[in-house]
PDB file of C-alpha atoms in Angstrom:
ATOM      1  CA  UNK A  12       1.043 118.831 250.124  1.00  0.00           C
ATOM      2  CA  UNK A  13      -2.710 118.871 248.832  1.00  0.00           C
ATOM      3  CA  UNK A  14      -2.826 117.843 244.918  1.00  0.00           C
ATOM      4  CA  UNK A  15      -5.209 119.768 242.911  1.00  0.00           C
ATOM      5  CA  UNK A  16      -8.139 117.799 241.441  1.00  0.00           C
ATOM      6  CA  UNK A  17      -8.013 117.713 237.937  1.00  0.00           C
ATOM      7  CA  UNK A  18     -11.221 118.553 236.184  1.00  0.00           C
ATOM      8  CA  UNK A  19     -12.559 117.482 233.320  1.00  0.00           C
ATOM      9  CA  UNK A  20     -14.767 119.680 231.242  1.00  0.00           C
ATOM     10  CA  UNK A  21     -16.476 117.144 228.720  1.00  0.00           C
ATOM     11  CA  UNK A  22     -19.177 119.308 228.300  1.00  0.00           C
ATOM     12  CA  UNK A  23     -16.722 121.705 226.921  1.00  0.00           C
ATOM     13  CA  UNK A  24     -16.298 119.778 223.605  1.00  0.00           C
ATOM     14  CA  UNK A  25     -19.728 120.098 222.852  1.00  0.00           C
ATOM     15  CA  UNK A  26     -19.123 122.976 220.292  1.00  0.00           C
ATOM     16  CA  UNK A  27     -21.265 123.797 217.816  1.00  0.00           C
ATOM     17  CA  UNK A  28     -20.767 123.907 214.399  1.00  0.00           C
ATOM     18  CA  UNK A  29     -23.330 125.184 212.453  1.00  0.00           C
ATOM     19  CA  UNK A  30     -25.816 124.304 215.251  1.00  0.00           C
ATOM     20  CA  UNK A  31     -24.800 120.552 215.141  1.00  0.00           C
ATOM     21  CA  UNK A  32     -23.620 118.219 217.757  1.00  0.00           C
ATOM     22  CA  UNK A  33     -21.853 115.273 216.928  1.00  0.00           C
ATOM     23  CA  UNK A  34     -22.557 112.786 220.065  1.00  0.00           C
ATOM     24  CA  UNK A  35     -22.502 108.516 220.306  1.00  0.00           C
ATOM     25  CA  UNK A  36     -24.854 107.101 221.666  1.00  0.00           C
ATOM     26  CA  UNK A  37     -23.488 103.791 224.029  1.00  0.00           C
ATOM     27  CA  UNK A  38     -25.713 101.563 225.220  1.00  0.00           C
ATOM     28  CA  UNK A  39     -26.313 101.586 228.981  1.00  0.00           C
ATOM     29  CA  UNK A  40     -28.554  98.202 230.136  1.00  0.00           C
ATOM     30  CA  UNK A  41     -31.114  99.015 232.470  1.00  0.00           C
ATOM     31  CA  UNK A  42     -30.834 102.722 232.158  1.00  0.00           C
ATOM     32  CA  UNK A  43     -31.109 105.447 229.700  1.00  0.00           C
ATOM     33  CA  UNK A  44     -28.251 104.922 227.318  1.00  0.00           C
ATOM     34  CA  UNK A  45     -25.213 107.244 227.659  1.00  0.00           C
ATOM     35  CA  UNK A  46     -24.683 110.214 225.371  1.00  0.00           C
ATOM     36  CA  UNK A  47     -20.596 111.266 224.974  1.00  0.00           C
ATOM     37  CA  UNK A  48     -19.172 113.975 222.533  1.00  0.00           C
ATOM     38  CA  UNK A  49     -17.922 111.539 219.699  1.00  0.00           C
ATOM     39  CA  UNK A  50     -14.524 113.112 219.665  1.00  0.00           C
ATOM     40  CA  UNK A  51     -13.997 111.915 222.886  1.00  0.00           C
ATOM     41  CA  UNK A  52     -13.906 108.188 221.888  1.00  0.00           C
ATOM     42  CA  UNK A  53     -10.437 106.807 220.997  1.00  0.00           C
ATOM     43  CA  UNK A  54     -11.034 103.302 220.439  1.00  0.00           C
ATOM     44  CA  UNK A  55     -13.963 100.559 220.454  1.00  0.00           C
ATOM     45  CA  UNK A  56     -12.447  97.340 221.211  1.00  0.00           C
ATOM     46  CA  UNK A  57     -14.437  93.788 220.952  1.00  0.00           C
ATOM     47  CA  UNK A  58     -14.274  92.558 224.311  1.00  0.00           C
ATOM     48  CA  UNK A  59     -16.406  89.483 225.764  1.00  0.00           C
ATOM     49  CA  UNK A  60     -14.984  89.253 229.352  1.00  0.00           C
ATOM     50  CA  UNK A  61     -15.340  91.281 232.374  1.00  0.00           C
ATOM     51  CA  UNK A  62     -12.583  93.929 233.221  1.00  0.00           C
ATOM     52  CA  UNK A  63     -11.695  96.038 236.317  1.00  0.00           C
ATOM     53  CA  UNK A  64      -8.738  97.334 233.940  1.00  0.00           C
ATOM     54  CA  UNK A  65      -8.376  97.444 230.360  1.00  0.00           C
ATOM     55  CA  UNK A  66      -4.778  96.944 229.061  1.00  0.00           C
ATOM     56  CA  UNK A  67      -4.728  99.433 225.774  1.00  0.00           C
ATOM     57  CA  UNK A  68      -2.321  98.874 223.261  1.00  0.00           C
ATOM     58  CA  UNK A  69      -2.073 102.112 221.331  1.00  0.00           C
ATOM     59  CA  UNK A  70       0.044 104.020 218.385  1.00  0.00           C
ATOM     60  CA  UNK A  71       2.193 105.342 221.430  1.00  0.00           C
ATOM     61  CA  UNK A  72       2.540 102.637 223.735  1.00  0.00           C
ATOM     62  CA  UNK A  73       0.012 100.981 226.225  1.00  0.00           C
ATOM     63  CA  UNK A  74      -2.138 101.829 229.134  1.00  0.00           C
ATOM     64  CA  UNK A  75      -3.896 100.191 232.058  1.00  0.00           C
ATOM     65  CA  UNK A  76      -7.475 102.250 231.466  1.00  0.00           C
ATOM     66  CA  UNK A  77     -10.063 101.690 234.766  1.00  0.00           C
ATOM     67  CA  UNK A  78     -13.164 100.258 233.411  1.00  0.00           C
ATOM     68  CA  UNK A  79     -16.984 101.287 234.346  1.00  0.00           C
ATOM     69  CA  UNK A  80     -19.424  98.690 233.691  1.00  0.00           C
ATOM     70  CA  UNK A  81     -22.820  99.955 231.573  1.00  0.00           C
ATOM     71  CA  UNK A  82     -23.988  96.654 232.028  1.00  0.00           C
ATOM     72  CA  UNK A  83     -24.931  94.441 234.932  1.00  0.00           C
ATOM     73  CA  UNK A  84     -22.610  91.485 235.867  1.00  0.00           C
ATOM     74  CA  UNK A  85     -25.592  89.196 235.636  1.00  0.00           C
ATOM     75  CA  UNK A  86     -25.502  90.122 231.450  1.00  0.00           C
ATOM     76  CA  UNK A  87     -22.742  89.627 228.423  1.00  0.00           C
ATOM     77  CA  UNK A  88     -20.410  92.131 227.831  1.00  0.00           C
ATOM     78  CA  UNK A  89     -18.863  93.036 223.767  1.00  0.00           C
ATOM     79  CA  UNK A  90     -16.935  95.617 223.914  1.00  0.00           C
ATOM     80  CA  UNK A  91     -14.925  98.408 225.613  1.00  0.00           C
ATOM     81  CA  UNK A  92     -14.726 102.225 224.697  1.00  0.00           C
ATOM     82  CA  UNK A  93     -12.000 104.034 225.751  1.00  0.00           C
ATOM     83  CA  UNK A  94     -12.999 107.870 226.108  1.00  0.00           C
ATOM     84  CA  UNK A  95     -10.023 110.622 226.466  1.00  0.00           C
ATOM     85  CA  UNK A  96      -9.309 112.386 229.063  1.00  0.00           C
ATOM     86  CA  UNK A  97      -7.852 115.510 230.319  1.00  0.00           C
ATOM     87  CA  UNK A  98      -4.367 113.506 230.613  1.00  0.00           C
ATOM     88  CA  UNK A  99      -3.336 110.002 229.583  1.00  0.00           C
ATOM     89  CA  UNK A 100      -4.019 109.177 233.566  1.00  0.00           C
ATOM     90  CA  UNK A 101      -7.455 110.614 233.556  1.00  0.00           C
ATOM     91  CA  UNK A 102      -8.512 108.408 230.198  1.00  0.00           C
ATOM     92  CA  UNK A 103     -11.680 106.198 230.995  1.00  0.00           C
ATOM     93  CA  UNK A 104     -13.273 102.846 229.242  1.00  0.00           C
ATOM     94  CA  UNK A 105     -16.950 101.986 229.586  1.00  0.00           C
ATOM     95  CA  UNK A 106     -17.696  98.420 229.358  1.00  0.00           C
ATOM     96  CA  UNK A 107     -21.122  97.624 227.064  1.00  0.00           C
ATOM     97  CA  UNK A 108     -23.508  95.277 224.929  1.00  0.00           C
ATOM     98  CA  UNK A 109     -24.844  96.437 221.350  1.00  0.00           C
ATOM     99  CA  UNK A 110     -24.309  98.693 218.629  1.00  0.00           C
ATOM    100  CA  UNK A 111     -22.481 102.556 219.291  1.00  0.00           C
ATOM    101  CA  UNK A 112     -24.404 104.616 217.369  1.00  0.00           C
ATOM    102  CA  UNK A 113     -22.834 108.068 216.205  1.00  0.00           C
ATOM    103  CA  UNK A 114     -25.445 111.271 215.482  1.00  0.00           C
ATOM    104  CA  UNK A 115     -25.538 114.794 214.182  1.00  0.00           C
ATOM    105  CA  UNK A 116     -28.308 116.609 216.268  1.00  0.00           C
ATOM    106  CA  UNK A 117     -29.310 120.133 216.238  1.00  0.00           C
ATOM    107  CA  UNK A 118     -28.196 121.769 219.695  1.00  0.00           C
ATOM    108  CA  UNK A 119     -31.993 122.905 219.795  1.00  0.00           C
ATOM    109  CA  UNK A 120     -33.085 119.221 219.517  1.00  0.00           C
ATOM    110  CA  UNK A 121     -31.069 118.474 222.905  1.00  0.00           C
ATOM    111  CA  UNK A 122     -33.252 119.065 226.111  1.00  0.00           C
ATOM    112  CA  UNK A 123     -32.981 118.823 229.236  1.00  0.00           C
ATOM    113  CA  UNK A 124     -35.032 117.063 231.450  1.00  0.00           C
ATOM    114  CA  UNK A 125     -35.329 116.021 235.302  1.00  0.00           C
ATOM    115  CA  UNK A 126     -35.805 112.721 235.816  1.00  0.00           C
ATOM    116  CA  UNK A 127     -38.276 111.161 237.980  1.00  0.00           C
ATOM    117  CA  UNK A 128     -37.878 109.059 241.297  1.00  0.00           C
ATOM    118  CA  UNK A 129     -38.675 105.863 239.543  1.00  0.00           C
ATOM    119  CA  UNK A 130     -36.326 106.888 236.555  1.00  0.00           C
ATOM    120  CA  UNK A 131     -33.587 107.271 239.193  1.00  0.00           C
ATOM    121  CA  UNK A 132     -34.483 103.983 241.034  1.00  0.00           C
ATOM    122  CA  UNK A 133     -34.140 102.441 237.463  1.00  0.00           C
ATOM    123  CA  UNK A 134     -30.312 104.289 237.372  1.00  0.00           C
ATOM    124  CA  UNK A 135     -29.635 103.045 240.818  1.00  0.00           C
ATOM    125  CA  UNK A 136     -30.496  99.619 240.519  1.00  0.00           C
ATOM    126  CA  UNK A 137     -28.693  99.403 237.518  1.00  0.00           C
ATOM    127  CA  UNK A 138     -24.888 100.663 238.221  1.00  0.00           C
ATOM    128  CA  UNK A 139     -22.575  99.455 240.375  1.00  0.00           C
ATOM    129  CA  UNK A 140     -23.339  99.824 243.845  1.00  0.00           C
ATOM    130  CA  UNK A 141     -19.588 102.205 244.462  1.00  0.00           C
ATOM    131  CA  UNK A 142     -20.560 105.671 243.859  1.00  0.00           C
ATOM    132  CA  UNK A 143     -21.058 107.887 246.214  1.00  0.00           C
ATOM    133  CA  UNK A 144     -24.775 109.264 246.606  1.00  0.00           C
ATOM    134  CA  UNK A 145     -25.389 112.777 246.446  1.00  0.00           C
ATOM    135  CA  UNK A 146     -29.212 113.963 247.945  1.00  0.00           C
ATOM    136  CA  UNK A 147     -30.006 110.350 247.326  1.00  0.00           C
ATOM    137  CA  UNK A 148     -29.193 110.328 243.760  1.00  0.00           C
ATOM    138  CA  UNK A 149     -26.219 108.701 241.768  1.00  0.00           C
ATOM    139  CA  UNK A 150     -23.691 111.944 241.181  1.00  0.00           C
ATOM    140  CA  UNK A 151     -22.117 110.011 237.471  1.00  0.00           C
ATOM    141  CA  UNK A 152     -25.487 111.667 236.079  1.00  0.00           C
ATOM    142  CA  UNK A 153     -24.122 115.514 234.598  1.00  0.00           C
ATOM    143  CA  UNK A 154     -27.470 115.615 232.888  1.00  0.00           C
ATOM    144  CA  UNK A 155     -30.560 114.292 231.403  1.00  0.00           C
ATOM    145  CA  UNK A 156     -31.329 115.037 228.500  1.00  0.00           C
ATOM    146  CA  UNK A 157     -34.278 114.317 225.199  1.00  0.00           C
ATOM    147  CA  UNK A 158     -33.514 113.792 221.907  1.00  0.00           C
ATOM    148  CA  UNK A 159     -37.069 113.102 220.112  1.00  0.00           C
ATOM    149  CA  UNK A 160     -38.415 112.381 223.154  1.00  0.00           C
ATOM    150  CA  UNK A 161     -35.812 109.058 224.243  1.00  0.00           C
ATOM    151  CA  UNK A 162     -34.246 109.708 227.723  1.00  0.00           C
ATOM    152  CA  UNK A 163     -30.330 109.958 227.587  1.00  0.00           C
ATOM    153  CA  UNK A 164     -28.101 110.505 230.262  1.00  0.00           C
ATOM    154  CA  UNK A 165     -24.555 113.008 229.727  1.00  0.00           C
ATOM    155  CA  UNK A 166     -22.622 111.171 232.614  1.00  0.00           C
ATOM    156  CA  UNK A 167     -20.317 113.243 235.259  1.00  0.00           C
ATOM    157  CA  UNK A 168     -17.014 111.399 233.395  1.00  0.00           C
ATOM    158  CA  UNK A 169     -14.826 113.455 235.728  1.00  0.00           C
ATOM    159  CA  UNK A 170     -16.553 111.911 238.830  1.00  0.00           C
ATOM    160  CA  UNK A 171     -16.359 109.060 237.645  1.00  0.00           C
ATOM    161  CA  UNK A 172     -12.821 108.632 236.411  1.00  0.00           C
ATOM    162  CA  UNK A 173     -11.699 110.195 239.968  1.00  0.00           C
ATOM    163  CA  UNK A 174     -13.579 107.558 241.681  1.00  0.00           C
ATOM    164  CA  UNK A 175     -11.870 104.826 239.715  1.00  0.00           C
ATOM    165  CA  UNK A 176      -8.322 106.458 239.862  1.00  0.00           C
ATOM    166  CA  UNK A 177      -8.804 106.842 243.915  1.00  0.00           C
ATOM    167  CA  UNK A 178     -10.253 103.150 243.870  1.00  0.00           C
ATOM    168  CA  UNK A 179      -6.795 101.778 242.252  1.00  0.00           C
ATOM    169  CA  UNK A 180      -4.910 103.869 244.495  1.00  0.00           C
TER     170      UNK A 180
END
């Protein structure tokens, strides 16, 4: 029997309210930092060494979370930010360095952009080298996107927490 692929529509909490978005900003190393709806982040959790799995202790128990690295192995680490997901199973934490900042933005102040060959060379060098390629290009990119003319990037979560689950089997 096939199973169904579960799919994640982050892009979905995006909803405005009166024209605002309320997004955090997480630093990405070597890349344009990483924009998430806020009310997808559960926790953010000090954390100096390198995970393939973060073990969450939470209100209702604890969960083995896959980790995706932001930063490169050759730089520190400080924390982990476990982001919700469609079910417990599909939850996700993204390893970083530096400050999460939280905004309100106006929808209108949101852009999209395409990003150039040497702006995805800089993405490419900088992530781990297992994700697929799609046309040449990293697929964990949804979007790019301005705010006040600083390059962000709204990541493909769902791709990327399927890669990880199929990874750990």
């Amino acid at each position: 029997m096939k199973t169904k692929k579960h799919h994640f529509e982050a892009v979905s909490l995006l909803t405005p309210k009166n024209g605002m978005l309320n997004i955090s900003i997480i630093p990405a190393l070597g890349q344009p930092n990483w924009l998430v709806p806020t009310a997808l982040i559960l926790a953010v959790v000090d954390e100096n060494e390198r995970l393939w799995n973060y073990h969450w202790q939470h209100d209702k128990g604890s969960q083995e979370i896959p980790v995706y690295p932001l930063v490169s192995k050759e730089l520190p680490v400080d924390k982990v930010v476990i982001l919700e997901g469609n079910t417990d199973a599909h939850r996700l934490a993204l390893q970083t360095s530096g400050a999460i900042q939280t905004l309100d933005v106006k929808i209108s102040d949101v852009k999209d952009v395409e990003l150039d060959d040497e702006e995805w060379a800089m993405i490419t060098d900088s992530l781990p080298a297992n994700l697929s390629l799609k046309n040449g290009k990293k697929t964990h990119v949804y979007q790019a996107v301005t705010i006040n003319d600083e390059i962000f990037i709204v990541p493909d979560l769902d791709m990327i927490v399927h890669h990880l689950v199929d990874l750990d089997g």
